[in-house]
Tab-separated table of C-alpha atoms in Angstrom:
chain	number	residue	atom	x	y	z
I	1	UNK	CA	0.000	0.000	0.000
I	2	UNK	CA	1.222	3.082	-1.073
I	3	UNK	CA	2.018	5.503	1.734
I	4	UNK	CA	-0.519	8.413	1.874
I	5	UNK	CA	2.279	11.309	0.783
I	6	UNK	CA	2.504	9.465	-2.442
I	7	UNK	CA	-0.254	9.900	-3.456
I	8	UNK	CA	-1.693	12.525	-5.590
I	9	UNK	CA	-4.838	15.096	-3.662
I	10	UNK	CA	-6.058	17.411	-5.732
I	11	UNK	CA	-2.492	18.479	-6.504
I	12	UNK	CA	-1.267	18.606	-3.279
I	13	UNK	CA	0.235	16.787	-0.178
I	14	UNK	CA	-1.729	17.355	2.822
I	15	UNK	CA	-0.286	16.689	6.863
I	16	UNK	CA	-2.759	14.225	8.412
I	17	UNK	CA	-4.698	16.264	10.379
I	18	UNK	CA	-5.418	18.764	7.160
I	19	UNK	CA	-6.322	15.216	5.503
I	20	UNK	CA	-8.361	13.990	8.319
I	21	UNK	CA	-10.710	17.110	8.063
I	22	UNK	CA	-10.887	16.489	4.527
I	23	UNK	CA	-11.987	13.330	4.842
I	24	UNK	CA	-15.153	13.899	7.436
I	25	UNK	CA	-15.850	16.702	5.433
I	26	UNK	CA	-16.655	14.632	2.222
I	27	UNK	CA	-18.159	11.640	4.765
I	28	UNK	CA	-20.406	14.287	6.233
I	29	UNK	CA	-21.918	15.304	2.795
I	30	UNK	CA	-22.456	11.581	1.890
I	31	UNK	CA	-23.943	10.461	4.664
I	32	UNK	CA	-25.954	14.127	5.075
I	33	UNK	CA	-27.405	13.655	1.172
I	34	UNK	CA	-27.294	9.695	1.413
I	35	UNK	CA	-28.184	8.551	4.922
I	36	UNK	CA	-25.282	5.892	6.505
I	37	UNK	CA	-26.963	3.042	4.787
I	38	UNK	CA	-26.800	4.075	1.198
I	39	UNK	CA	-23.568	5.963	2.003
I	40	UNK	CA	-20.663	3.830	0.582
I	41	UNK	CA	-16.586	4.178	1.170
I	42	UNK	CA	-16.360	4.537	-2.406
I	43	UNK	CA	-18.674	7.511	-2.558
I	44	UNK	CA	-16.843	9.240	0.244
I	45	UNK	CA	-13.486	8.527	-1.131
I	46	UNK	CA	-14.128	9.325	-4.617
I	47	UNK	CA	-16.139	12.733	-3.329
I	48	UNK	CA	-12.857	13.597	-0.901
I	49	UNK	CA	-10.559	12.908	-4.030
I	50	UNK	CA	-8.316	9.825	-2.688
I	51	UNK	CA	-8.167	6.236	-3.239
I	52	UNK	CA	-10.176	3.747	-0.786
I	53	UNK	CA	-6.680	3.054	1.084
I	54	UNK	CA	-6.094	6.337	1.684
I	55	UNK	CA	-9.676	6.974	3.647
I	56	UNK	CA	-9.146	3.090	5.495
I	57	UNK	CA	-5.954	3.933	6.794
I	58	UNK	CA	-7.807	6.832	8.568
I	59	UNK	CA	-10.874	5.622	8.967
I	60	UNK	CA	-10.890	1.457	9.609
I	61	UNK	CA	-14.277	1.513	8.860
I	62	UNK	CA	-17.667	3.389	7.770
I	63	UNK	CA	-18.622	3.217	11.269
I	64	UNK	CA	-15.929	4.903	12.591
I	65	UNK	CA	-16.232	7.839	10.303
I	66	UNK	CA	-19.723	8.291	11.313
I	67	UNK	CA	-18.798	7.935	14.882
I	68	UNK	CA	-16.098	10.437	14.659
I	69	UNK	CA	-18.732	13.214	12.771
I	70	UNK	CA	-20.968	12.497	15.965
I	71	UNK	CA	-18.047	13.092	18.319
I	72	UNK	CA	-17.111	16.715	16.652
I	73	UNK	CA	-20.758	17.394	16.206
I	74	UNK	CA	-21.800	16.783	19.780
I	75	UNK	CA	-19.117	18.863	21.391
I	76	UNK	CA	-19.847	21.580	19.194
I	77	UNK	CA	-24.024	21.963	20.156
I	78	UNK	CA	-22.962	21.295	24.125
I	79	UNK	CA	-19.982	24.425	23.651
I	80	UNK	CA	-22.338	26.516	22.159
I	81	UNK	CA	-25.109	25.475	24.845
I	82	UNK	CA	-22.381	25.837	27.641
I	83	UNK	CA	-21.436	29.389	25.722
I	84	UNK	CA	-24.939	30.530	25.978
I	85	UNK	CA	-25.814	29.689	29.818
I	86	UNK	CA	-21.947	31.770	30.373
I	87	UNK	CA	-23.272	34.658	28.240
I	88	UNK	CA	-25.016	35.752	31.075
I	89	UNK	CA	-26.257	35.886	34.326
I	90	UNK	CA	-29.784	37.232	33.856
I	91	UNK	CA	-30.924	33.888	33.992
I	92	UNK	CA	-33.980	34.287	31.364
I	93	UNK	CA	-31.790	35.410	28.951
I	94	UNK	CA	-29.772	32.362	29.308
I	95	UNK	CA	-32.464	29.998	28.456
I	96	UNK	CA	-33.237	31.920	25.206
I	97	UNK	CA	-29.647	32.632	24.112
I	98	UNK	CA	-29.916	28.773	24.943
I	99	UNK	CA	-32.934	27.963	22.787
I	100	UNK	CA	-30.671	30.330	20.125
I	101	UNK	CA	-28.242	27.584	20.138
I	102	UNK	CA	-29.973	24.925	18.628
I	103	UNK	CA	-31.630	27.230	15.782
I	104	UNK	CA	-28.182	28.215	14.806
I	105	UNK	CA	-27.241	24.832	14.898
I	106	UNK	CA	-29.842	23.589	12.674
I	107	UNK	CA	-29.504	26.433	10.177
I	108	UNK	CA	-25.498	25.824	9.176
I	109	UNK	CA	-25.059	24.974	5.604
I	110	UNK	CA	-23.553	21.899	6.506
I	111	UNK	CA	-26.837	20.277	7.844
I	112	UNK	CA	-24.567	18.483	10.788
I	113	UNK	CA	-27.880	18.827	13.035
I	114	UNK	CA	-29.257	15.795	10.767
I	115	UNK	CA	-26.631	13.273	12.117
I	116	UNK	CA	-27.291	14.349	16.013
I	117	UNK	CA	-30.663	14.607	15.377
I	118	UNK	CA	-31.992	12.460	12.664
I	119	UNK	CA	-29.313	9.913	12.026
I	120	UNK	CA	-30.944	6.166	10.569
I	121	UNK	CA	-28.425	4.699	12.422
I	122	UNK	CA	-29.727	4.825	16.268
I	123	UNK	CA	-30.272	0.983	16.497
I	124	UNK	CA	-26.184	0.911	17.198
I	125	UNK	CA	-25.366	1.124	20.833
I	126	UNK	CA	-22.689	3.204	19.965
I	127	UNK	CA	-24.172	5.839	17.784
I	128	UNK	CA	-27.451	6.159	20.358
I	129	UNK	CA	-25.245	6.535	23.129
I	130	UNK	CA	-23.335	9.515	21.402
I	131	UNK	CA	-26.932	11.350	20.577
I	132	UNK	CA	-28.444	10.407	23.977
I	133	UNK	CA	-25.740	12.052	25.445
I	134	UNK	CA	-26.394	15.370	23.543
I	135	UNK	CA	-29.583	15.860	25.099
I	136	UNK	CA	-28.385	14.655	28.425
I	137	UNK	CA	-25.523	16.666	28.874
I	138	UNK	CA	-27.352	20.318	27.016
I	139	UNK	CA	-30.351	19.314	29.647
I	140	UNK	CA	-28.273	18.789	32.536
I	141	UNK	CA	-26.700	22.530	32.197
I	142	UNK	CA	-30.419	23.927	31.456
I	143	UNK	CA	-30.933	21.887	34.901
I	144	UNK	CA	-28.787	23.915	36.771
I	145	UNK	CA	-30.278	27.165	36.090
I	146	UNK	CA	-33.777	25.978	36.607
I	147	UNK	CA	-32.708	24.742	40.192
I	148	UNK	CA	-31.082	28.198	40.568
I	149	UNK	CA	-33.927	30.405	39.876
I	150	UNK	CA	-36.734	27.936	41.709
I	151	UNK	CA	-37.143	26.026	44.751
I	152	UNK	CA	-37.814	22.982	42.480
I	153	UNK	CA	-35.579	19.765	43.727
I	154	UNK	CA	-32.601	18.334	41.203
I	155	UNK	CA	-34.614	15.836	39.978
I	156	UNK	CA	-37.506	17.990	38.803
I	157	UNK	CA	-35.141	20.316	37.391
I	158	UNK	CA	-33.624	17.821	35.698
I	159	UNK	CA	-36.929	16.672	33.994
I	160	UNK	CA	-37.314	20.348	32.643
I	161	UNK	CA	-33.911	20.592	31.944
I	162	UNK	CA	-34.760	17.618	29.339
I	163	UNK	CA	-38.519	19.185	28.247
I	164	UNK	CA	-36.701	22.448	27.371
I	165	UNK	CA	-33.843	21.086	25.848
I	166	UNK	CA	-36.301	18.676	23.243
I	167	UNK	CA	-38.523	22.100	23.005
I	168	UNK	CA	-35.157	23.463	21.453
I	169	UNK	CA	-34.485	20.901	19.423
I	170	UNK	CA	-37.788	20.046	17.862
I	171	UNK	CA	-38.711	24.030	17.418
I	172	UNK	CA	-35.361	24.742	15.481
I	173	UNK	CA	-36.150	21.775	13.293
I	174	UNK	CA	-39.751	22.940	12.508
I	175	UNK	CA	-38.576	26.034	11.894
I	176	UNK	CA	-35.765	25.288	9.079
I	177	UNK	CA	-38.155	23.266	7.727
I	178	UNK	CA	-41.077	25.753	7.089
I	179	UNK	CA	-38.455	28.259	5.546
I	180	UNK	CA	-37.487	31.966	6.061
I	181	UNK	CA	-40.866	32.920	6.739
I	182	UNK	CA	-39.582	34.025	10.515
I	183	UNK	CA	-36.422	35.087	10.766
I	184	UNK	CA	-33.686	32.836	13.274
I	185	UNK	CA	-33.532	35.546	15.858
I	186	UNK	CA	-36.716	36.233	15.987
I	187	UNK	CA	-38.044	32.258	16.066
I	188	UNK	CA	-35.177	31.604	19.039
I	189	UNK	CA	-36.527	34.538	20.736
I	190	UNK	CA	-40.100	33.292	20.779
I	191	UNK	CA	-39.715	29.934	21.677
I	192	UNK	CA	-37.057	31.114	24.730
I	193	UNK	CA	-39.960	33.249	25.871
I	194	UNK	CA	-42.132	30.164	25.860
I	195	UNK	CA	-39.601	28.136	27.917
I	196	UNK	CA	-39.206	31.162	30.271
I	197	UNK	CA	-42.641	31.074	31.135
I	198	UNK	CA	-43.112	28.192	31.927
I	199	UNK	CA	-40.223	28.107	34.368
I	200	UNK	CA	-41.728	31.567	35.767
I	201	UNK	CA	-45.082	29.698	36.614
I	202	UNK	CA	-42.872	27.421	39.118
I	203	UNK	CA	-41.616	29.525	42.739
I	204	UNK	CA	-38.487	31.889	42.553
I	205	UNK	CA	-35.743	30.350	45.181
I	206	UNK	CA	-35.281	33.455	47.187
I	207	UNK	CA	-39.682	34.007	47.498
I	208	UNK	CA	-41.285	34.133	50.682
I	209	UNK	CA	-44.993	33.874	51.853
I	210	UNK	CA	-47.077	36.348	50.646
I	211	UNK	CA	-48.183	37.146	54.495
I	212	UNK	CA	-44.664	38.384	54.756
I	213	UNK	CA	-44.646	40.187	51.352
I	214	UNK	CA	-47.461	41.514	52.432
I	215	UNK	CA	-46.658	43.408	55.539
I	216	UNK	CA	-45.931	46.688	55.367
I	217	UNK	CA	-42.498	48.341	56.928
I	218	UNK	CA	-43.049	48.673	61.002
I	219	UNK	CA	-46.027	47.118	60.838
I	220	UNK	CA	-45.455	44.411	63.216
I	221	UNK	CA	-43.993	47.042	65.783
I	222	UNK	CA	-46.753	49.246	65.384
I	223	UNK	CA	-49.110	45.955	66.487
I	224	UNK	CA	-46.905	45.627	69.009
I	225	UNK	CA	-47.505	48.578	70.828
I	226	UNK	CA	-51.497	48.394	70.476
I	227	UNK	CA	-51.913	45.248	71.907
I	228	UNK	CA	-49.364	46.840	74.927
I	229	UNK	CA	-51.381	49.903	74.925
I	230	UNK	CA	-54.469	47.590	75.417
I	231	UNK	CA	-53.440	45.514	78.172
I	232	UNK	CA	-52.384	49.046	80.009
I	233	UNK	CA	-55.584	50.432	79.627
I	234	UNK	CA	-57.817	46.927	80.801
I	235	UNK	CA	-55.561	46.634	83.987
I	236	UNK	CA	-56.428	50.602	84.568
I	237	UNK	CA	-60.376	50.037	83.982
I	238	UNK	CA	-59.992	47.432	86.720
């Protein structure tokens, strides 16, 4: 087998990492266009512009490429989640910069949301466990400020974390797939405000009861000296 820096690339040597990229990059539009099944090594070599040895001495396998999209995929929608929750501290606008995420996720050219997020290939342990973990880990950071802001336990924040973070998801989709009629911003923005809501409907952390709210300033010492005022003037009556 002829050594990789042999062989002709479009006119050029490339290092391995350079080649590497190169290499997802044409597996990503195959299996994007195709689906994994139809996808086929010779496809993806042929569109990356290399021999079949070339891509297996990368890449053992189809499954590996398609694992190793995932991989770079995932950590790229849980930075930009993490990013968004850090943007801020006002912690509505961290949910929506949050929701924000996912529609610019779903709106890149390069249509990477449709391997996280509608891959044909979630009967393999290994590929499930790589898009289960997307959710869990962008839910698990939503979960955090939800148990911030309320005085909701880690497990129920935890189950809103996940509601939220498959409200994201699903909106985005919908919305790419309806077309411009609503611009990105302006979608994110709407569906945040949505989540928000429903968070706000749940009690703030730092609340107390409304008895207390109530009350107004001196109030309690200006009962105070009533009821004292009333106990001098029974004992004086008797």
């Amino acid at each position: 087998m002829a050594a990789e820096a042999d062989l002709p690339v479009r006119g050029q040597r490339l290092p391995r990492s350079a080649r590497r990229a190169q290499l997802l990059e044409a597996a990503q539009a195959a299996f994007v266009e195709s689906g994994y099944h139809a996808a086929a090594m010779d496809e993806i070599a042929e569109r990356a512009g290399v021999s079949k040895p070339v891509l297996y001495q990368h890449f053992p396998g189809k499954l590996d490429l398609y694992l190793a999209l995932l991989d770079h995929h995932r950590g790229e929608i849980e930075d930009a989640v993490r990013r968004a929750l850090a943007s801020t501290s006002d912690n509505k606008q961290r949910v929506i910069a949050c929701v924000g995420a996912y529609f610019e996720f779903v709106s890149r050219q390069d249509a990477a949301f449709r391997l996280l997020f509608e891959s044909d290939l979630t009967n393999e342990p290994a590929v499930s466990e790589r898009v289960d973990g997307v959710a869990l880990t962008c839910g698990e950071a939503l979960a955090e400020v939800i148990a911030a802001d309320t005085d909701l336990s880690d497990e129920d924040a935890h189950l809103l974390g996940m509601a939220l973070t498959g409200m994201a998801q699903v909106s985005a989709r919908y919305w790419l797939s309806q077309g411009p009629g609503i611009p990105r911003e302006e979608a994110a923005r709407i569906v945040g405000q949505l989540a928000w809501r429903g968070i706000g409907g749940f009690p703030k952390r730092d609340s107390q009861p409304d008895t207390e709210l109530d009350s107004e300033p001196g109030a309690d010492t200006a009962q105070s000296e009533t009821a004292v005022a009333a106990e001098h003037a029974a004992r004086t009556a008797g």
